[in-house]
mmCIF file of C-alpha atoms in Angstrom:
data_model
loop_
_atom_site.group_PDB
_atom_site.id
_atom_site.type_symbol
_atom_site.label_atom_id
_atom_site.label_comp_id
_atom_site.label_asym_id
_atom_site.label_seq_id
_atom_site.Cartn_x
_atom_site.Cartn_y
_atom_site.Cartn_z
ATOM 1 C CA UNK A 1 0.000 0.000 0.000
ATOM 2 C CA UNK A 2 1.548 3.515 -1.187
ATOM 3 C CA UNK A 3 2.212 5.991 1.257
ATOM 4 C CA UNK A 4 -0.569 8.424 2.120
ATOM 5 C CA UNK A 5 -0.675 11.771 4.441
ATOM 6 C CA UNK A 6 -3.310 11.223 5.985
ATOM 7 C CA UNK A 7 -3.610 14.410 7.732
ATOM 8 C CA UNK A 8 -3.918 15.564 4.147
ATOM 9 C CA UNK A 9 -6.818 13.207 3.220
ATOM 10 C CA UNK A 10 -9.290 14.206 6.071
ATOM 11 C CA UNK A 11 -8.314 17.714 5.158
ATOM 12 C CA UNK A 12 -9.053 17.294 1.533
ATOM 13 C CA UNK A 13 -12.058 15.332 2.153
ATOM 14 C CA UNK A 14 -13.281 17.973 4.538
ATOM 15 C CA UNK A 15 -12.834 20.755 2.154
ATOM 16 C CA UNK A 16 -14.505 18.801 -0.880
ATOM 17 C CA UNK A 17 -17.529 18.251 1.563
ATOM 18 C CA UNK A 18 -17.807 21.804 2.922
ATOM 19 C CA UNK A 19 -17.553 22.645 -1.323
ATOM 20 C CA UNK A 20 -20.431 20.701 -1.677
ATOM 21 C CA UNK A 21 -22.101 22.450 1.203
ATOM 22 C CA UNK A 22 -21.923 26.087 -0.334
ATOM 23 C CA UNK A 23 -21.979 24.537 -3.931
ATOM 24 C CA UNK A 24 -25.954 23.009 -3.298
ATOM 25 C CA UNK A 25 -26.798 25.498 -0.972
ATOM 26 C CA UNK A 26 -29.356 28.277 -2.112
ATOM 27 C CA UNK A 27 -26.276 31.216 -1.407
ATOM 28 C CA UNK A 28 -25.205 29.387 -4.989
ATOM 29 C CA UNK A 29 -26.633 26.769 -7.083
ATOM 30 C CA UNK A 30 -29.034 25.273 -4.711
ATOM 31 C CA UNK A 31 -32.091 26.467 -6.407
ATOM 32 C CA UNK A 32 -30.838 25.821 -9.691
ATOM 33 C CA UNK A 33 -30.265 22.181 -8.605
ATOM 34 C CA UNK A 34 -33.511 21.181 -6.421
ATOM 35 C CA UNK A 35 -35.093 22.579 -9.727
ATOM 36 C CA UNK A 36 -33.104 20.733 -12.628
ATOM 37 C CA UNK A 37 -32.703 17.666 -10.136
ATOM 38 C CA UNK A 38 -36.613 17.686 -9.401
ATOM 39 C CA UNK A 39 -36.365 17.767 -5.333
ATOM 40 C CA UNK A 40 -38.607 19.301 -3.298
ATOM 41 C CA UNK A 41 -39.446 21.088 -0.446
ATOM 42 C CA UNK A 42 -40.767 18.034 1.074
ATOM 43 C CA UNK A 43 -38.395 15.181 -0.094
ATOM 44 C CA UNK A 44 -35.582 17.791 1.948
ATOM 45 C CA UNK A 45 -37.824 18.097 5.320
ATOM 46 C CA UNK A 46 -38.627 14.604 5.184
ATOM 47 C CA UNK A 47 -35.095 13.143 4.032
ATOM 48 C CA UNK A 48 -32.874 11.229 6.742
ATOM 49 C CA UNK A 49 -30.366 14.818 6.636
ATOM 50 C CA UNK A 50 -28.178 13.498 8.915
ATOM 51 C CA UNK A 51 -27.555 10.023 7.360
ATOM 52 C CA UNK A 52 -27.515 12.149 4.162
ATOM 53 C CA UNK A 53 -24.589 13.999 5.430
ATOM 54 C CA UNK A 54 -22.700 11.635 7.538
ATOM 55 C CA UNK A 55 -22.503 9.592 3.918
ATOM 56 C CA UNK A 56 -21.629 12.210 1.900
ATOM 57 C CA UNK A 57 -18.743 12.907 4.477
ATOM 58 C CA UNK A 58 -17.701 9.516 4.360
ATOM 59 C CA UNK A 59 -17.306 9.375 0.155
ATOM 60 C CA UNK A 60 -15.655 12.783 0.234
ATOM 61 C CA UNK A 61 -12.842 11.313 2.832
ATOM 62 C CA UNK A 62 -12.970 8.128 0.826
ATOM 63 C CA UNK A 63 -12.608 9.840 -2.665
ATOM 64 C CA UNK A 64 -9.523 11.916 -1.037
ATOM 65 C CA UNK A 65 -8.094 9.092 -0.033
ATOM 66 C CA UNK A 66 -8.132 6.898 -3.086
ATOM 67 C CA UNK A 67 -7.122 9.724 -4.851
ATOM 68 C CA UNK A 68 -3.929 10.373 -2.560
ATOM 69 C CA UNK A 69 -3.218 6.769 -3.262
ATOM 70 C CA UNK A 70 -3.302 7.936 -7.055
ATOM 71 C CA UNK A 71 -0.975 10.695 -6.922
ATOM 72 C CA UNK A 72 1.739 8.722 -4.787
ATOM 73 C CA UNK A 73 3.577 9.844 -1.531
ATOM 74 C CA UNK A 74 4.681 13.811 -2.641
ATOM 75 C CA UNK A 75 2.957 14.851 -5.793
ATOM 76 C CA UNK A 76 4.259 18.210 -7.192
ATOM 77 C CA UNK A 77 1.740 21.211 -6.950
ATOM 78 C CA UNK A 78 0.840 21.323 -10.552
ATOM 79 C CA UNK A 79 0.493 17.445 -10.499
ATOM 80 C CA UNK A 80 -2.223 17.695 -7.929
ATOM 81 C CA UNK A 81 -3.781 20.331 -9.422
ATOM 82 C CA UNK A 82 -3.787 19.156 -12.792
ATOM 83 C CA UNK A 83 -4.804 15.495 -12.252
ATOM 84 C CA UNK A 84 -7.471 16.663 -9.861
ATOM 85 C CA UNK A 85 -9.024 18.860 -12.560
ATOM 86 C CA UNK A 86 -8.622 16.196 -15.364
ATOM 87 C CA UNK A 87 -10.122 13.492 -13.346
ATOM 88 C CA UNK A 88 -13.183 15.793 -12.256
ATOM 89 C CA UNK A 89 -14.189 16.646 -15.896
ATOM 90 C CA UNK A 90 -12.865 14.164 -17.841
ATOM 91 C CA UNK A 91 -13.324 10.815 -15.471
ATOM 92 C CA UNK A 92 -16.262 12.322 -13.046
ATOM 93 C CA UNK A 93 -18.080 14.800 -15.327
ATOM 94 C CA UNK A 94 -17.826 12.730 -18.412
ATOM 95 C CA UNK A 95 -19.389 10.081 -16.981
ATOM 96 C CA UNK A 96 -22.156 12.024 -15.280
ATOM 97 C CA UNK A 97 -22.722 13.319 -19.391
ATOM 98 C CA UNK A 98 -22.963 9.938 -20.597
ATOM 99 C CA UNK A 99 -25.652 9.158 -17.930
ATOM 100 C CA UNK A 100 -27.522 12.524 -18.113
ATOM 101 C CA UNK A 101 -27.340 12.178 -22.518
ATOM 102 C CA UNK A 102 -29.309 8.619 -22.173
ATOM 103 C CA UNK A 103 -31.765 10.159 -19.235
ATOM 104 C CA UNK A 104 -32.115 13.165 -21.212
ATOM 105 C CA UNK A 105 -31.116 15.002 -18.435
ATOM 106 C CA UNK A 106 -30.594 19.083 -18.815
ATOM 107 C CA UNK A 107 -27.702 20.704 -19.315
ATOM 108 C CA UNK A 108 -28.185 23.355 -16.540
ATOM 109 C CA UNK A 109 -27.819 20.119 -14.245
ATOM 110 C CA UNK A 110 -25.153 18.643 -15.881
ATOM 111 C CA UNK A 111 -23.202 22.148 -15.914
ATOM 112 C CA UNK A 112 -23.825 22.240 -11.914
ATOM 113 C CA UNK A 113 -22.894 18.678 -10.795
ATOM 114 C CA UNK A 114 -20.144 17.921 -13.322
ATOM 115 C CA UNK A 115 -18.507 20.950 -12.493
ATOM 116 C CA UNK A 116 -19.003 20.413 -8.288
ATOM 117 C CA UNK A 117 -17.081 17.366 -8.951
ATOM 118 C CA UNK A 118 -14.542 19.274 -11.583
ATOM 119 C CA UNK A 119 -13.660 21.588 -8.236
ATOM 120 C CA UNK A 120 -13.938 18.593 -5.799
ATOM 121 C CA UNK A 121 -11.197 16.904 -7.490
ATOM 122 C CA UNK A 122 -9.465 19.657 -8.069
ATOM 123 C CA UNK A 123 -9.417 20.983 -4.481
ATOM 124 C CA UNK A 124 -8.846 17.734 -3.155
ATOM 125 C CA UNK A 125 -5.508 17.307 -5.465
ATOM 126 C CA UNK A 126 -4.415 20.843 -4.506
ATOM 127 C CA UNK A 127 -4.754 19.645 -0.955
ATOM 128 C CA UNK A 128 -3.485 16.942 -1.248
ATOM 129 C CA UNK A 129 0.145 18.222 -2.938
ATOM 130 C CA UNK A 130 0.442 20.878 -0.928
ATOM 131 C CA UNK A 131 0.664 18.934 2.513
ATOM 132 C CA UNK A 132 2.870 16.223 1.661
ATOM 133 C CA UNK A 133 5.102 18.053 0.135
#
């Protein structure tokens, strides 16, 4: 098993989740979302939130960690950064597109979950480099 920080992973996988917090909240694209994604009012107040959450916590650490397995032991700033963006859009997003085509999803929802996961990945390689260097 490769070396991981994993001071960095529970950072990066904090900071991915807390994105995702502003991200789908209504200061940004929450309203755009609840309406392209078709959730309302009451599927939120009656949802299990903090089971919701806690989940969503737990794939944001695990995503930071597989992906600090990924980059190896002291990935270079622009490695993290780079690999993090190209694995959001082109790995992440992509996928989400190939999904949403067949669904016949929109593009507004597309546009606001494939690029969360663009910054996720991004942020959590940035992280990631820059404290295990």
């Amino acid at each position: 098993m490769p070396e991981v920080n994993w001071i960095a992973v529970v950072v990066a996988g904090l900071a991915s989740f807390l994105l995702g917090g502003l991200w789908y909240s209504p200061l940004l694209l929450g309203k755009a979302w609840r309406r392209e994604a078709g959730v309302t009012d009451e599927q939120i107040k009656t949802g299990n939130m903090p089971k919701i959450f806690g989940l969503a916590l737990l794939l944001c650490l695990l995503a930071a960690w597989m992906f600090a397995t990924f980059l190896g032991p002291r990935p270079s700033l622009a490695l993290g950064f780079g690999a993090g963006f190209s694995a959001g859009l082109f790995w992440v997003a992509a996928s989400f597109g190939i999904n949403y085509l067949f669904e016949r999803r929109s593009l507004k929802l597309f546009l606001i979950n494939g690029g969360y996961h663009t910054l996720q990945f991004t942020i959590i390689g940035g992280v990631i480099s820059l404290l295990s260097s």
